Amino acid sequence: MDVTVSSLRWQNGEPEVWYTHDFEATDWEFTEKGYFFLEEARPAGYDGAPGQKAFRIRPLDADCRQAYEKYLSMIGYERNNMLITDWSEENYGDLEFYDLFERLYQAQYGSMNPYEAHEGARYEVPQELVENVLCARFRIDIQTLRQRMTYHAAGRTYEYRPRGLRDGGAPYGPVPEVTACEWQKDGTLCLTVDAVWPREWMDRALQSRLVVRPLENGSFQYVSNQVVYRDARMTWSWYEPRFTEEEWEQYYGTEGK
């Protein structure tokens, strides 16, 4: 099948085509959920981006789209496990706060985390910076946060090691979409979040229930997450846990600064 994909943007109140791509599709499928998957033909030995593409044909509810933009667009699934593990304010489980610091720093300050430029480096990040970022989005006791991360009381800093090639995770992972929103009696909002994974042709590779707490000032906090479904076809994951101290030392030795 010959395919033409065009992307449009608004320019001076009018739609404008800014990207067009013509290709031959080797396979395609329309799912019951409302996704149209295509696979672009690739020559033998091609080592670039994968050819799988996903288009949502059946539109999402406007409230679900708005919930994604407000609560999830800055997090996603890349290099963090917030949506793929069970945790709550009573028990944060395996939630990785270093990864969330990276994602939420950019959302809060509008720029990339300045402490992740050099693979194999160790940084001492001022406690105020780390705590301001994380405590703005989680109702977590400061002592609990310091216990879950590497905190140096003498210098009032958190030790931070950026991810590298070996623990960076796999590329071309899924993207989240909110498929339902339900207000709870305590004023929190429960979001049903599906992982759409074009590379694997899965419109629901994983599903979780993420609870958020809207605040009076227009901000919000993340309250809990529960994974309720995993596709049986998922034989591997895009997420790679961060190096432990022992793994980091084994890979980088004593050269990290």
PDB file of C-alpha atoms in Angstrom:
ATOM      1  CA  MET A   1       0.000   0.000   0.000  1.00  0.00           C
ATOM      2  CA  ASP A   2       1.319   3.452  -0.903  1.00  0.00           C
ATOM      3  CA  VAL A   3       1.051   5.922   1.973  1.00  0.00           C
ATOM      4  CA  THR A   4       1.374   9.672   2.272  1.00  0.00           C
ATOM      5  CA  VAL A   5       1.685  11.055   5.791  1.00  0.00           C
ATOM      6  CA  SER A   6       1.242  14.796   6.280  1.00  0.00           C
ATOM      7  CA  SER A   7       1.576  16.817   9.460  1.00  0.00           C
ATOM      8  CA  LEU A   8      -0.222  20.135   9.862  1.00  0.00           C
ATOM      9  CA  ARG A   9       0.197  23.088  12.189  1.00  0.00           C
ATOM     10  CA  TRP A  10      -1.728  26.313  12.653  1.00  0.00           C
ATOM     11  CA  GLN A  11      -0.196  29.400  11.055  1.00  0.00           C
ATOM     12  CA  ASN A  12      -2.018  32.737  11.402  1.00  0.00           C
ATOM     13  CA  GLY A  13      -5.253  30.926  12.157  1.00  0.00           C
ATOM     14  CA  GLU A  14      -5.007  28.623   9.142  1.00  0.00           C
ATOM     15  CA  PRO A  15      -3.825  24.981   8.855  1.00  0.00           C
ATOM     16  CA  GLU A  16      -0.455  24.640   7.131  1.00  0.00           C
ATOM     17  CA  VAL A  17       1.289  21.453   5.967  1.00  0.00           C
ATOM     18  CA  TRP A  18       4.838  21.487   7.342  1.00  0.00           C
ATOM     19  CA  TYR A  19       5.910  17.863   6.791  1.00  0.00           C
ATOM     20  CA  THR A  20       5.038  15.247   4.160  1.00  0.00           C
ATOM     21  CA  HIS A  21       6.422  11.744   3.794  1.00  0.00           C
ATOM     22  CA  ASP A  22       5.602   9.190   1.069  1.00  0.00           C
ATOM     23  CA  PHE A  23       6.376   5.518   1.600  1.00  0.00           C
ATOM     24  CA  GLU A  24       5.267   1.959   0.919  1.00  0.00           C
ATOM     25  CA  ALA A  25       3.625   0.078   3.793  1.00  0.00           C
ATOM     26  CA  THR A  26       4.408  -3.616   4.112  1.00  0.00           C
ATOM     27  CA  ASP A  27       1.690  -4.292   6.678  1.00  0.00           C
ATOM     28  CA  TRP A  28      -1.152  -2.543   8.470  1.00  0.00           C
ATOM     29  CA  GLU A  29      -3.828  -3.176  11.068  1.00  0.00           C
ATOM     30  CA  PHE A  30      -6.824  -1.367  12.562  1.00  0.00           C
ATOM     31  CA  THR A  31      -7.370  -2.265  16.220  1.00  0.00           C
ATOM     32  CA  GLU A  32     -10.619  -2.551  18.119  1.00  0.00           C
ATOM     33  CA  LYS A  33      -9.490   0.287  20.395  1.00  0.00           C
ATOM     34  CA  GLY A  34      -9.307   2.629  17.414  1.00  0.00           C
ATOM     35  CA  TYR A  35      -5.646   2.651  16.366  1.00  0.00           C
ATOM     36  CA  PHE A  36      -4.338   2.299  12.815  1.00  0.00           C
ATOM     37  CA  PHE A  37      -0.864   0.745  12.726  1.00  0.00           C
ATOM     38  CA  LEU A  38       1.378   0.896   9.662  1.00  0.00           C
ATOM     39  CA  GLU A  39       4.819  -0.532   8.991  1.00  0.00           C
ATOM     40  CA  GLU A  40       7.034   1.313   6.527  1.00  0.00           C
ATOM     41  CA  ALA A  41       9.104  -0.841   4.179  1.00  0.00           C
ATOM     42  CA  ARG A  42      12.776  -0.911   5.120  1.00  0.00           C
ATOM     43  CA  PRO A  43      15.673  -2.129   2.926  1.00  0.00           C
ATOM     44  CA  ALA A  44      17.766  -5.052   4.113  1.00  0.00           C
ATOM     45  CA  GLY A  45      20.389  -3.954   6.617  1.00  0.00           C
ATOM     46  CA  TYR A  46      18.615  -0.683   7.489  1.00  0.00           C
ATOM     47  CA  ASP A  47      19.676   0.418  10.992  1.00  0.00           C
ATOM     48  CA  GLY A  48      17.757   3.669  11.432  1.00  0.00           C
ATOM     49  CA  ALA A  49      14.502   4.394  13.238  1.00  0.00           C
ATOM     50  CA  PRO A  50      11.897   1.609  13.167  1.00  0.00           C
ATOM     51  CA  GLY A  51       9.184   1.810  10.546  1.00  0.00           C
ATOM     52  CA  GLN A  52       6.150   1.203  12.757  1.00  0.00           C
ATOM     53  CA  LYS A  53       3.700   4.108  12.999  1.00  0.00           C
ATOM     54  CA  ALA A  54       0.500   4.513  14.998  1.00  0.00           C
ATOM     55  CA  PHE A  55      -2.456   6.825  14.351  1.00  0.00           C
ATOM     56  CA  ARG A  56      -5.436   7.168  16.676  1.00  0.00           C
ATOM     57  CA  ILE A  57      -8.483   7.172  14.427  1.00  0.00           C
ATOM     58  CA  ARG A  58     -11.154   7.005  17.101  1.00  0.00           C
ATOM     59  CA  PRO A  59     -10.741  10.287  19.015  1.00  0.00           C
ATOM     60  CA  LEU A  60     -10.204  10.521  22.737  1.00  0.00           C
ATOM     61  CA  ASP A  61     -12.509  12.469  25.010  1.00  0.00           C
ATOM     62  CA  ALA A  62     -11.412  16.105  25.419  1.00  0.00           C
ATOM     63  CA  ASP A  63     -11.121  15.715  29.214  1.00  0.00           C
ATOM     64  CA  CYS A  64      -8.721  12.805  28.713  1.00  0.00           C
ATOM     65  CA  ARG A  65      -6.557  14.801  26.318  1.00  0.00           C
ATOM     66  CA  GLN A  66      -6.440  17.729  28.727  1.00  0.00           C
ATOM     67  CA  ALA A  67      -5.559  15.407  31.624  1.00  0.00           C
ATOM     68  CA  TYR A  68      -2.642  14.022  29.632  1.00  0.00           C
ATOM     69  CA  GLU A  69      -1.323  17.502  28.858  1.00  0.00           C
ATOM     70  CA  LYS A  70      -1.524  18.637  32.481  1.00  0.00           C
ATOM     71  CA  TYR A  71      -0.451  15.545  34.401  1.00  0.00           C
ATOM     72  CA  LEU A  72       1.561  13.282  32.094  1.00  0.00           C
ATOM     73  CA  SER A  73       3.142  15.159  29.186  1.00  0.00           C
ATOM     74  CA  MET A  74       6.237  16.014  31.277  1.00  0.00           C
ATOM     75  CA  ILE A  75       6.694  12.431  32.532  1.00  0.00           C
ATOM     76  CA  GLY A  76       5.809   9.832  29.908  1.00  0.00           C
ATOM     77  CA  TYR A  77       7.547   6.444  30.031  1.00  0.00           C
ATOM     78  CA  GLU A  78      11.062   7.480  29.026  1.00  0.00           C
ATOM     79  CA  ARG A  79      13.744   6.753  31.653  1.00  0.00           C
ATOM     80  CA  ASN A  80      11.392   6.580  34.620  1.00  0.00           C
ATOM     81  CA  ASN A  81       9.188   3.954  36.258  1.00  0.00           C
ATOM     82  CA  MET A  82       6.374   6.074  37.682  1.00  0.00           C
ATOM     83  CA  LEU A  83       3.698   4.455  35.498  1.00  0.00           C
ATOM     84  CA  ILE A  84       5.075   0.910  35.377  1.00  0.00           C
ATOM     85  CA  THR A  85       5.359   0.098  39.086  1.00  0.00           C
ATOM     86  CA  ASP A  86       2.983   0.095  42.058  1.00  0.00           C
ATOM     87  CA  TRP A  87       3.512   2.819  44.660  1.00  0.00           C
ATOM     88  CA  SER A  88       1.557   5.130  46.948  1.00  0.00           C
ATOM     89  CA  GLU A  89       2.095   7.884  49.506  1.00  0.00           C
ATOM     90  CA  GLU A  90       2.053   5.202  52.208  1.00  0.00           C
ATOM     91  CA  ASN A  91       4.644   3.032  50.414  1.00  0.00           C
ATOM     92  CA  TYR A  92       6.685   4.418  47.536  1.00  0.00           C
ATOM     93  CA  GLY A  93       7.898   0.937  46.649  1.00  0.00           C
ATOM     94  CA  ASP A  94      10.461   0.928  43.822  1.00  0.00           C
ATOM     95  CA  LEU A  95       9.660   4.449  42.620  1.00  0.00           C
ATOM     96  CA  GLU A  96      12.920   6.006  41.369  1.00  0.00           C
ATOM     97  CA  PHE A  97      13.106   9.632  42.521  1.00  0.00           C
ATOM     98  CA  TYR A  98      16.340  10.414  40.678  1.00  0.00           C
ATOM     99  CA  ASP A  99      14.603   9.775  37.363  1.00  0.00           C
ATOM    100  CA  LEU A 100      11.653  11.924  38.409  1.00  0.00           C
ATOM    101  CA  PHE A 101      13.976  14.741  39.450  1.00  0.00           C
ATOM    102  CA  GLU A 102      15.285  14.803  35.881  1.00  0.00           C
ATOM    103  CA  ARG A 103      11.829  14.868  34.304  1.00  0.00           C
ATOM    104  CA  LEU A 104      10.232  17.305  36.744  1.00  0.00           C
ATOM    105  CA  TYR A 105      13.168  19.718  36.802  1.00  0.00           C
ATOM    106  CA  GLN A 106      12.576  20.494  33.150  1.00  0.00           C
ATOM    107  CA  ALA A 107       8.832  20.909  33.730  1.00  0.00           C
ATOM    108  CA  GLN A 108       9.388  23.272  36.675  1.00  0.00           C
ATOM    109  CA  TYR A 109      12.252  25.389  35.337  1.00  0.00           C
ATOM    110  CA  GLY A 110      11.752  25.125  31.581  1.00  0.00           C
ATOM    111  CA  SER A 111      15.291  23.906  30.901  1.00  0.00           C
ATOM    112  CA  MET A 112      17.211  20.642  30.933  1.00  0.00           C
ATOM    113  CA  ASN A 113      18.654  19.381  34.207  1.00  0.00           C
ATOM    114  CA  PRO A 114      22.180  20.928  34.284  1.00  0.00           C
ATOM    115  CA  TYR A 115      23.576  17.983  36.243  1.00  0.00           C
ATOM    116  CA  GLU A 116      23.296  15.318  33.555  1.00  0.00           C
ATOM    117  CA  ALA A 117      25.734  16.583  30.929  1.00  0.00           C
ATOM    118  CA  HIS A 118      28.594  14.144  31.573  1.00  0.00           C
ATOM    119  CA  GLU A 119      28.203  10.378  31.675  1.00  0.00           C
ATOM    120  CA  GLY A 120      30.186   8.847  34.530  1.00  0.00           C
ATOM    121  CA  ALA A 121      30.165  12.041  36.605  1.00  0.00           C
ATOM    122  CA  ARG A 122      29.123  12.503  40.223  1.00  0.00           C
ATOM    123  CA  TYR A 123      27.442  15.742  41.182  1.00  0.00           C
ATOM    124  CA  GLU A 124      26.566  17.305  44.522  1.00  0.00           C
ATOM    125  CA  VAL A 125      23.187  18.983  44.006  1.00  0.00           C
ATOM    126  CA  PRO A 126      21.990  21.511  46.620  1.00  0.00           C
ATOM    127  CA  GLN A 127      19.256  20.028  48.784  1.00  0.00           C
ATOM    128  CA  GLU A 128      16.947  22.981  48.176  1.00  0.00           C
ATOM    129  CA  LEU A 129      16.922  22.329  44.445  1.00  0.00           C
ATOM    130  CA  VAL A 130      16.155  18.609  44.695  1.00  0.00           C
ATOM    131  CA  GLU A 131      13.551  19.030  47.415  1.00  0.00           C
ATOM    132  CA  ASN A 132      11.835  21.974  45.743  1.00  0.00           C
ATOM    133  CA  VAL A 133      11.381  19.952  42.550  1.00  0.00           C
ATOM    134  CA  LEU A 134      10.214  16.678  44.108  1.00  0.00           C
ATOM    135  CA  CYS A 135       8.193  18.008  47.038  1.00  0.00           C
ATOM    136  CA  ALA A 136       6.210  20.204  44.662  1.00  0.00           C
ATOM    137  CA  ARG A 137       4.767  17.048  43.023  1.00  0.00           C
ATOM    138  CA  PHE A 138       4.809  14.511  45.870  1.00  0.00           C
ATOM    139  CA  ARG A 139       3.498  14.733  49.423  1.00  0.00           C
ATOM    140  CA  ILE A 140       6.600  13.112  50.885  1.00  0.00           C
ATOM    141  CA  ASP A 141       8.368  13.693  54.186  1.00  0.00           C
ATOM    142  CA  ILE A 142      11.810  15.267  53.753  1.00  0.00           C
ATOM    143  CA  GLN A 143      13.471  12.589  55.878  1.00  0.00           C
ATOM    144  CA  THR A 144      11.868   9.847  53.802  1.00  0.00           C
ATOM    145  CA  LEU A 145      13.134  11.481  50.617  1.00  0.00           C
ATOM    146  CA  ARG A 146      16.649  11.764  52.022  1.00  0.00           C
ATOM    147  CA  GLN A 147      16.604   8.113  53.025  1.00  0.00           C
ATOM    148  CA  ARG A 148      15.546   7.019  49.535  1.00  0.00           C
ATOM    149  CA  MET A 149      18.258   9.066  47.839  1.00  0.00           C
ATOM    150  CA  THR A 150      21.962   9.576  48.633  1.00  0.00           C
ATOM    151  CA  TYR A 151      21.956  12.586  50.946  1.00  0.00           C
ATOM    152  CA  HIS A 152      25.095  14.191  52.401  1.00  0.00           C
ATOM    153  CA  ALA A 153      24.129  16.070  55.546  1.00  0.00           C
ATOM    154  CA  ALA A 154      27.530  17.726  55.974  1.00  0.00           C
ATOM    155  CA  GLY A 155      27.315  19.509  52.638  1.00  0.00           C
ATOM    156  CA  ARG A 156      23.502  19.707  52.547  1.00  0.00           C
ATOM    157  CA  THR A 157      23.538  18.083  49.109  1.00  0.00           C
ATOM    158  CA  TYR A 158      22.217  15.055  47.247  1.00  0.00           C
ATOM    159  CA  GLU A 159      24.683  12.940  45.308  1.00  0.00           C
ATOM    160  CA  TYR A 160      23.568  12.586  41.714  1.00  0.00           C
ATOM    161  CA  ARG A 161      24.896  10.324  38.950  1.00  0.00           C
ATOM    162  CA  PRO A 162      23.390  10.798  35.474  1.00  0.00           C
ATOM    163  CA  ARG A 163      22.411   7.762  33.467  1.00  0.00           C
ATOM    164  CA  GLY A 164      24.726   6.564  30.700  1.00  0.00           C
ATOM    165  CA  LEU A 165      24.630   4.277  27.691  1.00  0.00           C
ATOM    166  CA  ARG A 166      24.612   1.108  29.779  1.00  0.00           C
ATOM    167  CA  ASP A 167      21.625   2.040  31.938  1.00  0.00           C
ATOM    168  CA  GLY A 168      19.839   4.427  29.598  1.00  0.00           C
ATOM    169  CA  GLY A 169      17.055   2.041  28.593  1.00  0.00           C
ATOM    170  CA  ALA A 170      15.831   1.082  25.134  1.00  0.00           C
ATOM    171  CA  PRO A 171      14.745   3.705  22.574  1.00  0.00           C
ATOM    172  CA  TYR A 172      11.354   3.880  20.882  1.00  0.00           C
ATOM    173  CA  GLY A 173       9.321   2.943  23.929  1.00  0.00           C
ATOM    174  CA  PRO A 174       5.579   3.581  24.337  1.00  0.00           C
ATOM    175  CA  VAL A 175       3.740   6.826  24.896  1.00  0.00           C
ATOM    176  CA  PRO A 176       0.984   7.289  27.496  1.00  0.00           C
ATOM    177  CA  GLU A 177      -2.588   8.256  26.826  1.00  0.00           C
ATOM    178  CA  VAL A 178      -5.341   8.899  29.337  1.00  0.00           C
ATOM    179  CA  THR A 179      -8.424   6.892  28.421  1.00  0.00           C
ATOM    180  CA  ALA A 180     -10.628   7.654  31.460  1.00  0.00           C
ATOM    181  CA  CYS A 181     -10.868  10.194  34.292  1.00  0.00           C
ATOM    182  CA  GLU A 182     -12.794   9.600  37.500  1.00  0.00           C
ATOM    183  CA  TRP A 183     -13.111  11.943  40.478  1.00  0.00           C
ATOM    184  CA  GLN A 184     -12.751  10.271  43.880  1.00  0.00           C
ATOM    185  CA  LYS A 185     -14.658  11.134  47.070  1.00  0.00           C
ATOM    186  CA  ASP A 186     -11.505  12.590  48.647  1.00  0.00           C
ATOM    187  CA  GLY A 187     -11.110  15.131  45.826  1.00  0.00           C
ATOM    188  CA  THR A 188      -8.388  13.260  43.962  1.00  0.00           C
ATOM    189  CA  LEU A 189      -8.597  12.320  40.293  1.00  0.00           C
ATOM    190  CA  CYS A 190      -7.989   8.754  39.083  1.00  0.00           C
ATOM    191  CA  LEU A 191      -6.601   8.514  35.550  1.00  0.00           C
ATOM    192  CA  THR A 192      -6.645   5.322  33.506  1.00  0.00           C
ATOM    193  CA  VAL A 193      -3.376   5.409  31.560  1.00  0.00           C
ATOM    194  CA  ASP A 194      -2.596   3.140  28.591  1.00  0.00           C
ATOM    195  CA  ALA A 195       0.876   2.578  27.154  1.00  0.00           C
ATOM    196  CA  VAL A 196       0.632   2.816  23.351  1.00  0.00           C
ATOM    197  CA  TRP A 197       3.691   1.094  21.849  1.00  0.00           C
ATOM    198  CA  PRO A 198       3.878   1.594  18.077  1.00  0.00           C
ATOM    199  CA  ARG A 199       7.107  -0.395  17.726  1.00  0.00           C
ATOM    200  CA  GLU A 200       5.362  -3.515  19.038  1.00  0.00           C
ATOM    201  CA  TRP A 201       1.946  -2.755  17.493  1.00  0.00           C
ATOM    202  CA  MET A 202       0.334  -2.603  20.927  1.00  0.00           C
ATOM    203  CA  ASP A 203      -2.375  -0.050  21.663  1.00  0.00           C
ATOM    204  CA  ARG A 204      -2.430  -1.143  25.319  1.00  0.00           C
ATOM    205  CA  ALA A 205       0.903  -2.722  26.227  1.00  0.00           C
ATOM    206  CA  LEU A 206       0.287  -1.814  29.847  1.00  0.00           C
ATOM    207  CA  GLN A 207      -2.452  -0.060  31.790  1.00  0.00           C
ATOM    208  CA  SER A 208      -2.282   1.647  35.162  1.00  0.00           C
ATOM    209  CA  ARG A 209      -4.446   3.725  37.469  1.00  0.00           C
ATOM    210  CA  LEU A 210      -2.656   6.951  38.350  1.00  0.00           C
ATOM    211  CA  VAL A 211      -4.145   9.094  41.106  1.00  0.00           C
ATOM    212  CA  VAL A 212      -3.370  12.825  41.220  1.00  0.00           C
ATOM    213  CA  ARG A 213      -4.375  15.499  43.725  1.00  0.00           C
ATOM    214  CA  PRO A 214      -5.305  18.878  42.194  1.00  0.00           C
ATOM    215  CA  LEU A 215      -4.355  21.793  44.462  1.00  0.00           C
ATOM    216  CA  GLU A 216      -6.098  25.096  45.006  1.00  0.00           C
ATOM    217  CA  ASN A 217      -3.250  27.052  43.433  1.00  0.00           C
ATOM    218  CA  GLY A 218      -3.731  25.220  40.128  1.00  0.00           C
ATOM    219  CA  SER A 219      -0.847  22.839  40.706  1.00  0.00           C
ATOM    220  CA  PHE A 220      -1.133  19.137  41.620  1.00  0.00           C
ATOM    221  CA  GLN A 221       0.584  16.206  43.320  1.00  0.00           C
ATOM    222  CA  TYR A 222       1.037  12.579  42.287  1.00  0.00           C
ATOM    223  CA  VAL A 223      -0.629  10.314  44.871  1.00  0.00           C
ATOM    224  CA  SER A 224      -0.320   6.678  43.710  1.00  0.00           C
ATOM    225  CA  ASN A 225      -0.068   4.324  40.763  1.00  0.00           C
ATOM    226  CA  GLN A 226      -1.310   0.762  40.327  1.00  0.00           C
ATOM    227  CA  VAL A 227      -0.554  -1.419  37.323  1.00  0.00           C
ATOM    228  CA  VAL A 228      -3.751  -3.286  36.422  1.00  0.00           C
ATOM    229  CA  TYR A 229      -2.881  -4.886  33.064  1.00  0.00           C
ATOM    230  CA  ARG A 230       0.160  -6.092  31.100  1.00  0.00           C
ATOM    231  CA  ASP A 231      -0.093  -7.458  27.577  1.00  0.00           C
ATOM    232  CA  ALA A 232       0.995 -11.091  27.558  1.00  0.00           C
ATOM    233  CA  ARG A 233       3.024 -10.400  24.403  1.00  0.00           C
ATOM    234  CA  MET A 234       5.392  -8.112  26.303  1.00  0.00           C
ATOM    235  CA  THR A 235       8.577 -10.197  26.416  1.00  0.00           C
ATOM    236  CA  TRP A 236      10.898  -7.266  27.221  1.00  0.00           C
ATOM    237  CA  SER A 237      10.708  -3.738  28.533  1.00  0.00           C
ATOM    238  CA  TRP A 238      12.042  -0.369  27.423  1.00  0.00           C
ATOM    239  CA  TYR A 239      12.904   0.614  31.022  1.00  0.00           C
ATOM    240  CA  GLU A 240      16.329  -0.077  32.511  1.00  0.00           C
ATOM    241  CA  PRO A 241      16.920   0.432  36.273  1.00  0.00           C
ATOM    242  CA  ARG A 242      19.676   2.849  37.207  1.00  0.00           C
ATOM    243  CA  PHE A 243      23.081   1.472  38.099  1.00  0.00           C
ATOM    244  CA  THR A 244      23.498   0.549  41.731  1.00  0.00           C
ATOM    245  CA  GLU A 245      26.575   1.941  43.464  1.00  0.00           C
ATOM    246  CA  GLU A 246      28.385  -1.343  42.855  1.00  0.00           C
ATOM    247  CA  GLU A 247      27.430  -1.455  39.171  1.00  0.00           C
ATOM    248  CA  TRP A 248      28.450   2.171  38.700  1.00  0.00           C
ATOM    249  CA  GLU A 249      31.855   1.585  40.286  1.00  0.00           C
ATOM    250  CA  GLN A 250      32.396  -1.548  38.181  1.00  0.00           C
ATOM    251  CA  TYR A 251      31.603   0.262  34.939  1.00  0.00           C
ATOM    252  CA  TYR A 252      33.099   3.719  35.558  1.00  0.00           C
ATOM    253  CA  GLY A 253      35.752   2.841  38.146  1.00  0.00           C
ATOM    254  CA  THR A 254      37.112   5.705  40.202  1.00  0.00           C
ATOM    255  CA  GLU A 255      37.307   8.156  37.283  1.00  0.00           C
ATOM    256  CA  GLY A 256      33.885   9.741  37.850  1.00  0.00           C
ATOM    257  CA  LYS A 257      34.019  13.187  39.359  1.00  0.00           C
TER     258      LYS A 257
END
